[in-house]
Coordinates of N, CA and C in Angstrom, one line a residue:
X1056 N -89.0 -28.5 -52.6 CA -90.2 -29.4 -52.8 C -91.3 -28.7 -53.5
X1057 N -91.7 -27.4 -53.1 CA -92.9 -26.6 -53.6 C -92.2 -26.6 -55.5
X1058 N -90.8 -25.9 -55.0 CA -91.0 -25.9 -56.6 C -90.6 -27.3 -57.6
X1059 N -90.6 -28.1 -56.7 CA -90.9 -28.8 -58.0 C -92.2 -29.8 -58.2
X1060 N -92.7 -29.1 -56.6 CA -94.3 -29.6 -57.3 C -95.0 -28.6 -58.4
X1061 N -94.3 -27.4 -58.4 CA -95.0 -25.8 -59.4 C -94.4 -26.4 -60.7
X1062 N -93.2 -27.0 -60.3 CA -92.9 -27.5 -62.1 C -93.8 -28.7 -62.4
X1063 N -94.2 -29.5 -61.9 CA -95.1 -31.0 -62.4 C -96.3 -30.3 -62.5
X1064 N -96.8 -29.5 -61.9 CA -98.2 -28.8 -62.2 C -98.4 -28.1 -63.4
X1065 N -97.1 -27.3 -63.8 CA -96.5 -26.2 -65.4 C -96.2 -27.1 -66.1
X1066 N -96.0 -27.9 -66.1 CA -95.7 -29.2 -67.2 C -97.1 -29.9 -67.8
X1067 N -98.1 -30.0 -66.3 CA -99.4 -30.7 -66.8 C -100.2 -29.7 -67.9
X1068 N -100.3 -28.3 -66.7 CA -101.2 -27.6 -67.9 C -100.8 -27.5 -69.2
X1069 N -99.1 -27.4 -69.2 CA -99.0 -27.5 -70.6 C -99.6 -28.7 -71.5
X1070 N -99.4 -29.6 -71.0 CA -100.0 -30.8 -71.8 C -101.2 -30.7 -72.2
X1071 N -102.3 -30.4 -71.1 CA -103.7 -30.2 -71.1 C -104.3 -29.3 -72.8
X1072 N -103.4 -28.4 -72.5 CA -103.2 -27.4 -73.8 C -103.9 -28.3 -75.3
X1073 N -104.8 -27.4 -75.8 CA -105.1 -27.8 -77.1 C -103.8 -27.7 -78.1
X1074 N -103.2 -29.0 -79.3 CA -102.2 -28.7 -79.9 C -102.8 -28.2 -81.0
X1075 N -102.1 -27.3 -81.6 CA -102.5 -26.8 -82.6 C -102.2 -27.2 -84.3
X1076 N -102.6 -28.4 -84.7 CA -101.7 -28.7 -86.1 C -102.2 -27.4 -87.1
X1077 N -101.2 -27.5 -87.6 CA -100.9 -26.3 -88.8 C -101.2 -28.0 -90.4
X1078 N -101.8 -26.9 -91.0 CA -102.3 -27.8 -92.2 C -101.8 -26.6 -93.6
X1079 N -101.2 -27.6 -94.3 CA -100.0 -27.4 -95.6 C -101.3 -26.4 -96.1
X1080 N -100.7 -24.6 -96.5 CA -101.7 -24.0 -97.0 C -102.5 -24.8 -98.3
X1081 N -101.6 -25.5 -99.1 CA -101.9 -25.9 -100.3 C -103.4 -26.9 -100.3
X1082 N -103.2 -27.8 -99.0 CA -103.7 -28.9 -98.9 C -105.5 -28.1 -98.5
X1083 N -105.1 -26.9 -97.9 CA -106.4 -26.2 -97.5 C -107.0 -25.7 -98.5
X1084 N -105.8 -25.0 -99.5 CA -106.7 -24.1 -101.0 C -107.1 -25.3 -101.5
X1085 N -107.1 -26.8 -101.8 CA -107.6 -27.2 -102.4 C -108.9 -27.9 -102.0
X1086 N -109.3 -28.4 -100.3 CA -110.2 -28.6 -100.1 C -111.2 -27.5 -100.0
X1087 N -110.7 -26.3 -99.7 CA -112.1 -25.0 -100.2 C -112.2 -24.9 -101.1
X1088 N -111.6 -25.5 -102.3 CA -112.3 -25.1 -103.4 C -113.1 -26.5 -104.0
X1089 N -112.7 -27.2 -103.3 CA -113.3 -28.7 -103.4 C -115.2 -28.3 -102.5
X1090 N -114.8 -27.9 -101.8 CA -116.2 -27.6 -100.9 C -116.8 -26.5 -101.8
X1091 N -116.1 -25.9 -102.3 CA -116.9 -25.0 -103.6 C -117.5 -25.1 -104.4
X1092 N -116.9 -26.2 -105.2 CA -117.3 -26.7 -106.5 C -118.3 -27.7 -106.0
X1093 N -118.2 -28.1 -104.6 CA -119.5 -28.9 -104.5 C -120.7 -28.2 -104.2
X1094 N -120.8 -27.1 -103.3 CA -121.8 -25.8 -103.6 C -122.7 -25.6 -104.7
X1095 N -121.5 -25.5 -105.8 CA -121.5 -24.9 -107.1 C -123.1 -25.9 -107.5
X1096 N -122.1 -27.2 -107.4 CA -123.0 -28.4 -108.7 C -124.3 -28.4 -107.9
X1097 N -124.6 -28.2 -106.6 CA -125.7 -27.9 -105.9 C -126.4 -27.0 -105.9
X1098 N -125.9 -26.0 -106.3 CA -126.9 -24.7 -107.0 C -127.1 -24.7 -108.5
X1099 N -126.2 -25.8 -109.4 CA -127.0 -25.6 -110.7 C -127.8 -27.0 -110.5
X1100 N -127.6 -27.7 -110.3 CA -128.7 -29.0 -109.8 C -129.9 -28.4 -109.7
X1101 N -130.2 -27.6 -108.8 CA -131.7 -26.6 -108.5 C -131.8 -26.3 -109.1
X1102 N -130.9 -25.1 -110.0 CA -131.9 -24.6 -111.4 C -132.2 -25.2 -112.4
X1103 N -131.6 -26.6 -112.9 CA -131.3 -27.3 -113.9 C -132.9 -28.0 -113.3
X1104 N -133.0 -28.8 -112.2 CA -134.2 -29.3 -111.6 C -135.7 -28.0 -112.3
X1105 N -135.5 -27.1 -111.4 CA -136.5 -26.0 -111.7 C -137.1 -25.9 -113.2
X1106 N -135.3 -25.9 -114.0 CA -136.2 -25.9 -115.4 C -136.9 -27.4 -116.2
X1107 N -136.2 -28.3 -115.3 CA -137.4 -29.3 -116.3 C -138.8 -29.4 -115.1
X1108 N -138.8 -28.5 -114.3 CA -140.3 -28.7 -113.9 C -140.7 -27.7 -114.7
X1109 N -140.0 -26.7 -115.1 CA -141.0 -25.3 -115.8 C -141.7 -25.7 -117.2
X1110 N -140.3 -26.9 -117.6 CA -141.0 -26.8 -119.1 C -141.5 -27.9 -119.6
X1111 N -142.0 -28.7 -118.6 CA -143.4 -30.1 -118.4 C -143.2 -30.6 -119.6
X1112 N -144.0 -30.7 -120.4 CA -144.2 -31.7 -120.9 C -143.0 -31.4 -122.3
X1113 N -142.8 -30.6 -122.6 CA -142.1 -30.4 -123.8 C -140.7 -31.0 -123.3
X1114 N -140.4 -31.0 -122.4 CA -138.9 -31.0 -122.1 C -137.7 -29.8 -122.3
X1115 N -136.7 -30.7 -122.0 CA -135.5 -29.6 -122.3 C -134.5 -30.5 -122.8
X1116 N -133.8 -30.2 -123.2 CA -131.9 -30.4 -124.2 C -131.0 -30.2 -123.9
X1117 N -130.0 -31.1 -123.5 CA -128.6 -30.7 -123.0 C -128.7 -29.1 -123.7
X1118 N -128.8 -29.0 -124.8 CA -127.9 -28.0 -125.4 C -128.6 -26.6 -125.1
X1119 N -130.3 -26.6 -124.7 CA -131.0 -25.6 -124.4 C -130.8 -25.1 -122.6
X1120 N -130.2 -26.2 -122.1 CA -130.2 -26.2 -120.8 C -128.7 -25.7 -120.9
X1121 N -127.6 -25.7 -121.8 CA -126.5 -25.5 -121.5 C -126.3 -24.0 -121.6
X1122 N -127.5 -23.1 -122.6 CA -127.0 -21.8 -123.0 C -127.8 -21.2 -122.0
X1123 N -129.0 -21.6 -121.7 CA -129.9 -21.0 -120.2 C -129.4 -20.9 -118.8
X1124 N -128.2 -21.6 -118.8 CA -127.8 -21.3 -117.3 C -126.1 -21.1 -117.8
X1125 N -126.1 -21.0 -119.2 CA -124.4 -20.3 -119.2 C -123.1 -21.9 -119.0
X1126 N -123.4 -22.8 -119.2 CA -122.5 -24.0 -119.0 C -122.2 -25.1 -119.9
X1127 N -121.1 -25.9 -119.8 CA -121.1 -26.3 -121.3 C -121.7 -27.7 -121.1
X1128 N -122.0 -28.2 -121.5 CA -122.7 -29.2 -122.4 C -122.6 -30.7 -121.5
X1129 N -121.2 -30.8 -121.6 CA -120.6 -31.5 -120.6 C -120.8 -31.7 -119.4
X1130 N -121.1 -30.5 -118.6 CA -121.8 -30.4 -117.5 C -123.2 -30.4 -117.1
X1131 N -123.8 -30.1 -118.2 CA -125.4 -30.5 -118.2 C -125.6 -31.9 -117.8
X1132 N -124.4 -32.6 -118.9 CA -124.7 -33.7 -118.7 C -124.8 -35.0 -117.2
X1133 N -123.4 -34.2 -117.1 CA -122.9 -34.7 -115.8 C -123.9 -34.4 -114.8
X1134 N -124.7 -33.2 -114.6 CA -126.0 -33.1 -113.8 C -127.3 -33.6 -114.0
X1135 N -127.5 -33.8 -115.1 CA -128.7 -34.8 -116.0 C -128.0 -36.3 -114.8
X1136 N -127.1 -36.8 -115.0 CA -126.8 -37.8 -114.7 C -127.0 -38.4 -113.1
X1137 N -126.4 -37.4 -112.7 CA -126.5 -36.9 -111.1 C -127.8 -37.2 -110.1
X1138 N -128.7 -36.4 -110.8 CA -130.3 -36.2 -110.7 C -131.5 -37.2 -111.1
X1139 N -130.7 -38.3 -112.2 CA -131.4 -38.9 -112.7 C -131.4 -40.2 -112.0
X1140 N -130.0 -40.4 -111.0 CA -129.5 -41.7 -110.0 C -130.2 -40.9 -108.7
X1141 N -130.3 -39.4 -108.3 CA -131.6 -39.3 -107.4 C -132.7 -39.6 -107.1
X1142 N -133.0 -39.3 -108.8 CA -134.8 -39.5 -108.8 C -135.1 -41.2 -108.7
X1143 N -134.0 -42.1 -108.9 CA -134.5 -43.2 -108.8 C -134.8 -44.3 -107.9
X1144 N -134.7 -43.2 -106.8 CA -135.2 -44.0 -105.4 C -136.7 -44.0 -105.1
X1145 N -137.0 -45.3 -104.8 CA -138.1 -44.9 -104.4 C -139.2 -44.6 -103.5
X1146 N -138.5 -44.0 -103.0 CA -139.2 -42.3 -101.9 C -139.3 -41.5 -102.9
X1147 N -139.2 -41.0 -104.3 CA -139.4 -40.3 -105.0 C -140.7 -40.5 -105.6
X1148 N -141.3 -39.9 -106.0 CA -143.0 -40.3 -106.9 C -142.7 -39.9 -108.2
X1149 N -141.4 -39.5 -108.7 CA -141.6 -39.1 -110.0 C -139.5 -39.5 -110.4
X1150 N -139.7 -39.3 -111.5 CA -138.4 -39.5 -111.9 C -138.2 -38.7 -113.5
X1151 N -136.5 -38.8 -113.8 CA -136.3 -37.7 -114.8 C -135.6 -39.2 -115.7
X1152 N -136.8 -38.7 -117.6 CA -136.5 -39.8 -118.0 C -136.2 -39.2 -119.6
X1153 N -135.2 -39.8 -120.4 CA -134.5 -39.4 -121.7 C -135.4 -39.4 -123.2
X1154 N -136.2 -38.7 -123.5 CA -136.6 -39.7 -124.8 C -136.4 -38.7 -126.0
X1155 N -135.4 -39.5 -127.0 CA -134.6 -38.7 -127.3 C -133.8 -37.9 -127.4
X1156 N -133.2 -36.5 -127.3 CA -132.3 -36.0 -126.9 C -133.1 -34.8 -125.7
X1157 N -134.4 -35.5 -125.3 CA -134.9 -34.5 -124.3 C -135.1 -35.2 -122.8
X1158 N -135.2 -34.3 -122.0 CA -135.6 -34.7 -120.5 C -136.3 -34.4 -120.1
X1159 N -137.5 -35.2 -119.5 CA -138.6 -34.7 -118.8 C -138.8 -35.3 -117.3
X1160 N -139.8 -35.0 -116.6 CA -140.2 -35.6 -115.5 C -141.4 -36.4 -115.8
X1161 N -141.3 -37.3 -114.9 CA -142.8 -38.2 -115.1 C -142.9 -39.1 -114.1
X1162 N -144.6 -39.1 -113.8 CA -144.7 -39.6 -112.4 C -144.3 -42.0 -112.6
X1163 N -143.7 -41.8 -111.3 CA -143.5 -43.6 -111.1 C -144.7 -44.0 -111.6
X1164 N -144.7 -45.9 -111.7 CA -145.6 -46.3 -112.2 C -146.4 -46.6 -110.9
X1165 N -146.5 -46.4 -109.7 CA -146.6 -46.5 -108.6 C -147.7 -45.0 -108.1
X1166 N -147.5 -44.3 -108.9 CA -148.1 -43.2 -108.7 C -149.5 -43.4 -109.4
X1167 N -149.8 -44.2 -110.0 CA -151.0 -44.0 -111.2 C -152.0 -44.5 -110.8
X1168 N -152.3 -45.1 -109.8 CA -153.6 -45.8 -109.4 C -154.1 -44.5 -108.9
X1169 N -153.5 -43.9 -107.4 CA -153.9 -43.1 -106.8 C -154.3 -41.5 -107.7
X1170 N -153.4 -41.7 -108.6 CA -153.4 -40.6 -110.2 C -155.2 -41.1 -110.7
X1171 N -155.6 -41.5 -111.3 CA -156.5 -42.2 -112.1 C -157.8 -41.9 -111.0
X1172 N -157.7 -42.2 -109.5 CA -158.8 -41.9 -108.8 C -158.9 -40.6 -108.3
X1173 N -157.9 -39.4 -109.0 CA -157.4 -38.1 -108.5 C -158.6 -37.6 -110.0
X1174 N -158.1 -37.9 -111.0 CA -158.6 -37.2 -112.3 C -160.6 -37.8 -112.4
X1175 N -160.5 -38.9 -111.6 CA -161.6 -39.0 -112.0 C -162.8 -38.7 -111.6
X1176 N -162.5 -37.1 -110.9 CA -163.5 -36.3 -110.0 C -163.6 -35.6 -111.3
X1177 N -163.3 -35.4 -112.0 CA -163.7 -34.2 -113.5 C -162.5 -34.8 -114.8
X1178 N -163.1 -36.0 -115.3 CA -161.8 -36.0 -115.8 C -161.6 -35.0 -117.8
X1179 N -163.3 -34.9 -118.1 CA -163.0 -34.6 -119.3 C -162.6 -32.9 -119.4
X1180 N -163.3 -32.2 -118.5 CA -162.7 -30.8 -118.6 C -161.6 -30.4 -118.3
X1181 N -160.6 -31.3 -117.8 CA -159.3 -31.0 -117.3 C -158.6 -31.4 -118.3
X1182 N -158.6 -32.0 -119.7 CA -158.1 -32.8 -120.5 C -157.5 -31.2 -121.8
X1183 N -156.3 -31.3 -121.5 CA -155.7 -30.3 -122.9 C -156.0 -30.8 -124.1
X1184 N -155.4 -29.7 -124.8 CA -155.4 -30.0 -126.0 C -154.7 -31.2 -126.5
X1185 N -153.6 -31.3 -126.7 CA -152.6 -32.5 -126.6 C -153.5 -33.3 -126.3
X1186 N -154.0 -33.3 -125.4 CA -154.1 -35.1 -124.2 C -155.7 -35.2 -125.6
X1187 N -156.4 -34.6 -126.2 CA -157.3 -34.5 -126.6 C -157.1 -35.3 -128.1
X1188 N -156.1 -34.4 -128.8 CA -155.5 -34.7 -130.5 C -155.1 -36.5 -130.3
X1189 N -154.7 -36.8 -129.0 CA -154.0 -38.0 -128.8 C -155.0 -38.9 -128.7
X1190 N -155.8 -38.7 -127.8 CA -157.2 -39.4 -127.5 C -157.5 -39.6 -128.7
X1191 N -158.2 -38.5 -129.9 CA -158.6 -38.4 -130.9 C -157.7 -40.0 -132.1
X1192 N -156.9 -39.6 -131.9 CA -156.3 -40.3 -132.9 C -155.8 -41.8 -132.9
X1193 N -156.0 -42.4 -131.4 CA -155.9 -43.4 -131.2 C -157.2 -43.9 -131.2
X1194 N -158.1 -43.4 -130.9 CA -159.7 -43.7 -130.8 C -160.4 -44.0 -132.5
X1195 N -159.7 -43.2 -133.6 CA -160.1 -43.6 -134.9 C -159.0 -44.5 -135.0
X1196 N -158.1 -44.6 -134.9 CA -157.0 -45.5 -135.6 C -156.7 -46.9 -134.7
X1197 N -157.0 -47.0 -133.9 CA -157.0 -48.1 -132.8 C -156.9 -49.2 -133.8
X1198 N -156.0 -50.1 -133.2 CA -154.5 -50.0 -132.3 C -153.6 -49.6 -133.0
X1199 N -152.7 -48.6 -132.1 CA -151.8 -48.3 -132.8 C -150.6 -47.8 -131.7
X1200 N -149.3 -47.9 -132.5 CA -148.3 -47.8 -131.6 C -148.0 -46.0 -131.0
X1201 N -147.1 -46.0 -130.1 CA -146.5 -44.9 -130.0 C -146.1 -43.8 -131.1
X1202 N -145.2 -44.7 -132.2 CA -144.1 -44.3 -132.7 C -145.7 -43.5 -134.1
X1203 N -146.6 -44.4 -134.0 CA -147.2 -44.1 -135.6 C -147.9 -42.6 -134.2
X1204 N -148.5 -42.4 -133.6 CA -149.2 -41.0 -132.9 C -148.2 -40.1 -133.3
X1205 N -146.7 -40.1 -132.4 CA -145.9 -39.0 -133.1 C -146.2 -38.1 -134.2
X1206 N -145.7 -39.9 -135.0 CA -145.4 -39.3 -136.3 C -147.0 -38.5 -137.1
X1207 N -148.2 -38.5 -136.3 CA -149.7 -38.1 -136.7 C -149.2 -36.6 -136.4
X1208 N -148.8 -36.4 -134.7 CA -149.1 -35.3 -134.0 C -147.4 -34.4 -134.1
X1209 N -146.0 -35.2 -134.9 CA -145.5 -34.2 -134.8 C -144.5 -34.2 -133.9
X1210 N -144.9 -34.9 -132.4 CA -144.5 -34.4 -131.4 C -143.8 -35.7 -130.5
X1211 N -143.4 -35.8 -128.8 CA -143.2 -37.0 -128.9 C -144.7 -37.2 -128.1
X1212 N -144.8 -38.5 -127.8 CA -146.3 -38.6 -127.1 C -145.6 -39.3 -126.3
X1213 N -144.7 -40.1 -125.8 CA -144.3 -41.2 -124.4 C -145.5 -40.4 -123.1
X1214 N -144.9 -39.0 -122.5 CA -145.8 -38.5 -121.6 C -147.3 -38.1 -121.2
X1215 N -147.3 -37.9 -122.9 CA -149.1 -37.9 -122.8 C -149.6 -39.3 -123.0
X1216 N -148.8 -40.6 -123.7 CA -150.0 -41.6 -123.2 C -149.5 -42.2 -121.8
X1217 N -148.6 -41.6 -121.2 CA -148.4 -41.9 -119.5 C -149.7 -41.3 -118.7
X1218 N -149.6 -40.2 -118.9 CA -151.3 -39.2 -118.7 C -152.2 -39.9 -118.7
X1219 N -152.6 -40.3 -120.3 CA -154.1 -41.1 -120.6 C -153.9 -42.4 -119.8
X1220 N -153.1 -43.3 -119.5 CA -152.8 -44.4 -119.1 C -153.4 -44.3 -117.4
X1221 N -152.9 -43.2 -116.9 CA -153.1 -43.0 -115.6 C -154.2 -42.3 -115.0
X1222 N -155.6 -41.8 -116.5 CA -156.7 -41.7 -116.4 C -157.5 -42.5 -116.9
X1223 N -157.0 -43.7 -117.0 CA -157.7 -44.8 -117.5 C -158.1 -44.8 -118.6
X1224 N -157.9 -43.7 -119.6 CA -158.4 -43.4 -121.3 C -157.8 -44.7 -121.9
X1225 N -156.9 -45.0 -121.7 CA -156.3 -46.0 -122.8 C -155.6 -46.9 -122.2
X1226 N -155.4 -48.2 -122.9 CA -154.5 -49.5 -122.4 C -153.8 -49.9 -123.4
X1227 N -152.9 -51.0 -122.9 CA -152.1 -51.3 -123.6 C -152.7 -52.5 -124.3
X1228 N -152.6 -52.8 -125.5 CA -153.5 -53.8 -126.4 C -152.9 -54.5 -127.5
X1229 N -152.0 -55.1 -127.0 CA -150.8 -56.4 -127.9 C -149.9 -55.6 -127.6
X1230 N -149.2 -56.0 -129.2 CA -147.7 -55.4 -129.6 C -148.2 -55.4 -131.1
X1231 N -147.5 -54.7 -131.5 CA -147.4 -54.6 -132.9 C -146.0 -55.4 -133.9
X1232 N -146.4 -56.1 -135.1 CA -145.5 -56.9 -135.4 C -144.2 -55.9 -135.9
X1233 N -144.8 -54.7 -136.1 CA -143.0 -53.8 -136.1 C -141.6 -54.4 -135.8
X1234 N -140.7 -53.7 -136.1 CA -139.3 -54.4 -135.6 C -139.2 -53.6 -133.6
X1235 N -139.1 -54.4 -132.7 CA -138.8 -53.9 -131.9 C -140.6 -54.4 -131.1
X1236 N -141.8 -54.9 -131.6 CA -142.7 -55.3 -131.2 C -143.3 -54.3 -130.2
X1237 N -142.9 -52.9 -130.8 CA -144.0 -51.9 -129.7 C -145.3 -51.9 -129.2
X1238 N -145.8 -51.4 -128.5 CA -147.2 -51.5 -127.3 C -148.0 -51.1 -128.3
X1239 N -149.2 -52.0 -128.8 CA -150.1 -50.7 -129.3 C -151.1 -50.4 -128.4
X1240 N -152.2 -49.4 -128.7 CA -152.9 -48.8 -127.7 C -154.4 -48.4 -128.1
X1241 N -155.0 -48.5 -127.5 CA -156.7 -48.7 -127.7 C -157.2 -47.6 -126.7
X1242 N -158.5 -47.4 -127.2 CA -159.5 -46.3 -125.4 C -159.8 -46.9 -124.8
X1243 N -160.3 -47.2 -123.6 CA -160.9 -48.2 -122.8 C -162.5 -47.6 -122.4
X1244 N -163.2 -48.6 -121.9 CA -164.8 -48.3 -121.8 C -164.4 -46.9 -120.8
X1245 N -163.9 -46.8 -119.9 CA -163.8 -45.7 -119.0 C -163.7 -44.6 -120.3
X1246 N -163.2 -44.2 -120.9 CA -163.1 -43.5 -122.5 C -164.7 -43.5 -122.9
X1247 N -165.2 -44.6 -123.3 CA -166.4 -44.5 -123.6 C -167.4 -43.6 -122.9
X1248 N -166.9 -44.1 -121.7 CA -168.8 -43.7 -120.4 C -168.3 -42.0 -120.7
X1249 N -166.9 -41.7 -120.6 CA -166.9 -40.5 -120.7 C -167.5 -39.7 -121.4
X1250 N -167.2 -39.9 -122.4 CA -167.8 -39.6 -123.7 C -168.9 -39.5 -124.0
X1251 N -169.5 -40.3 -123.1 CA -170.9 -41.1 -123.4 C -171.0 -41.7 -125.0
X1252 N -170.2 -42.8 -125.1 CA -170.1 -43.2 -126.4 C -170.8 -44.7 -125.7
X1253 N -171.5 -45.1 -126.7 CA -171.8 -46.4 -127.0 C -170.7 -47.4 -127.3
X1254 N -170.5 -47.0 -128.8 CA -169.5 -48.0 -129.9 C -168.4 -46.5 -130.4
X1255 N -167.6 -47.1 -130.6 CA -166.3 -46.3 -131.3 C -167.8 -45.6 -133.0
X1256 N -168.6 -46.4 -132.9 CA -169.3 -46.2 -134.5 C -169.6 -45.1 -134.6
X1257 N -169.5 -44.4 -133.3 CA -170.5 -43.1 -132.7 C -169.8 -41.8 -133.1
X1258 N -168.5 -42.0 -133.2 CA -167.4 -40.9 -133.4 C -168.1 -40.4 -134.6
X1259 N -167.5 -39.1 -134.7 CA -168.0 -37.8 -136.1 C -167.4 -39.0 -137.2
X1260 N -167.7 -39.2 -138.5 CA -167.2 -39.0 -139.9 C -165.7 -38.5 -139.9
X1261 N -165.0 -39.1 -140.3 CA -163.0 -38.0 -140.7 C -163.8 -37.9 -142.2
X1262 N -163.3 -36.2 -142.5 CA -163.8 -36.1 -144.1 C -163.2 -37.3 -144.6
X1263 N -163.1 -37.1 -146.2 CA -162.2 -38.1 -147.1 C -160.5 -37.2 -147.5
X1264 N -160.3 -38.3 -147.6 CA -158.8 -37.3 -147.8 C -158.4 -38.0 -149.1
X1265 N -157.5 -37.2 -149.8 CA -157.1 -38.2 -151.5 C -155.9 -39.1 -150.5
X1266 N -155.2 -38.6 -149.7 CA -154.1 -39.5 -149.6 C -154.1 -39.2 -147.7
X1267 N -153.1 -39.9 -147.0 CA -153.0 -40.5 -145.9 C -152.2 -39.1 -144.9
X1268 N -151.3 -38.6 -146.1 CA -150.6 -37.1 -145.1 C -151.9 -36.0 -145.0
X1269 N -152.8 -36.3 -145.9 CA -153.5 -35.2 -145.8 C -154.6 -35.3 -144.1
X1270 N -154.9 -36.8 -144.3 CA -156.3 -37.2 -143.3 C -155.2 -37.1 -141.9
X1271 N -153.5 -37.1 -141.8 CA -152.6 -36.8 -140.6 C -152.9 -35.3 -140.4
X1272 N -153.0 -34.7 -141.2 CA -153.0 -33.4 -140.7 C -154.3 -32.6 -140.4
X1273 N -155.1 -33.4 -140.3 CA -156.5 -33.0 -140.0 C -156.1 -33.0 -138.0
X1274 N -155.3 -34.0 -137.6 CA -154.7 -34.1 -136.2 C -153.6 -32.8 -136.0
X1275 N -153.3 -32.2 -136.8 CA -152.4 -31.1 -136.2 C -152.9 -29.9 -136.2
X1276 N -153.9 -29.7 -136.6 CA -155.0 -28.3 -136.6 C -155.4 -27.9 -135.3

């Protein structure tokens, strides 16, 4: 009787026993390197992130971002992509947006009121150069679109009249009959008090110029 109560007892512990499944090596090399490569895209995410905060307003380029962190092009992209279905939640204040073949960061539109009452503790000595040449040249040329500032300054402007926009310097003021009916853009009185301008009449003189590229490049100096 004892021993066959010592065998139903050796029987139980055995059961009790953790089993041990054995898992197909193959099936293991490939989820660690699955857990790797997810690592991986998570540590160039950060640096890829890092560099379009470093390089503000100018942006960056698949192809500049591809030779700075050593990766091909393809995979820029794929992380451009990645980051860009991140940033678009809105718990985020800012987001990563394409113009052209560049990417930059730029605050939501949701961000700009409380932006606009942030800058307007000092707003003219905080103003760069950029934000300045832009001001400058929509203030003589008013109204005018996006596309015609560039083509003045060279450069792209989407993020500097996002800036002006969320310092109250400028508004949006029709469309322009162009193909594509772009925003044009004016200063607003908040522009003026700054300035302490009366009337737009008040601005300096632009010398004379014989032709139109010459009086543009008075804006790129």
């Amino acid at each position: 009787m004892d021993e066959e109560k010592n065998t139903t007892i050796a029987s139980q512990t055995e059961s009790e026993k953790p089993v041990q499944l054995s898992m197909d090596p193959t099936i293991q090399q490939e989820e660690e390197a699955r857990l790797a490569q997810v690592e991986n895209d998570a540590r160039l995410s950060a640096i890829l992130e890092g560099l379009l905060f470093l390089v503000g307003d100018d942006g960056i380029t698949v192809q500049q971002a591809s030779k700075a962190m050593d990766i091909s092009e393809k995979k820029v992209e794929e992380l451009f992509d990645s980051l860009q279905k991140y940033y678009t939640d809105d718990n985020r204040g800012f987001e990563i947006e394409r113009f052209g073949n560049r990417y930059r960061f730029l605050s939501k539109v949701f961000v700009h009121e409380a932006a606009k009452k942030l800058f307007s503790l000092d707003k003219i000595s905080k103003l760069s150069n950029a934000a300045m040449e832009t001001l400058a040249i929509i203030a003589y040329k008013q109204p005018i679109t996006r596309v015609e500032i560039e083509e003045i300054r060279g450069v792209g402007a989407d993020v500097m009249i996002r800036k002006l926009e969320a310092r109250g310097f400028i508004k949006e003021d029709g469309r322009s009959d162009a193909p594509g009916r772009p925003f044009l853009y004016s200063v607003t009185d908040e522009f003026m008090d700054a300035f302490k301008l009366l009337s737009l009449d008040e601005l300096p003189d632009l010398p004379e110029f014989k032709n139109e590229d010459e009086a543009n490049d008075l804006f790129d100096q």
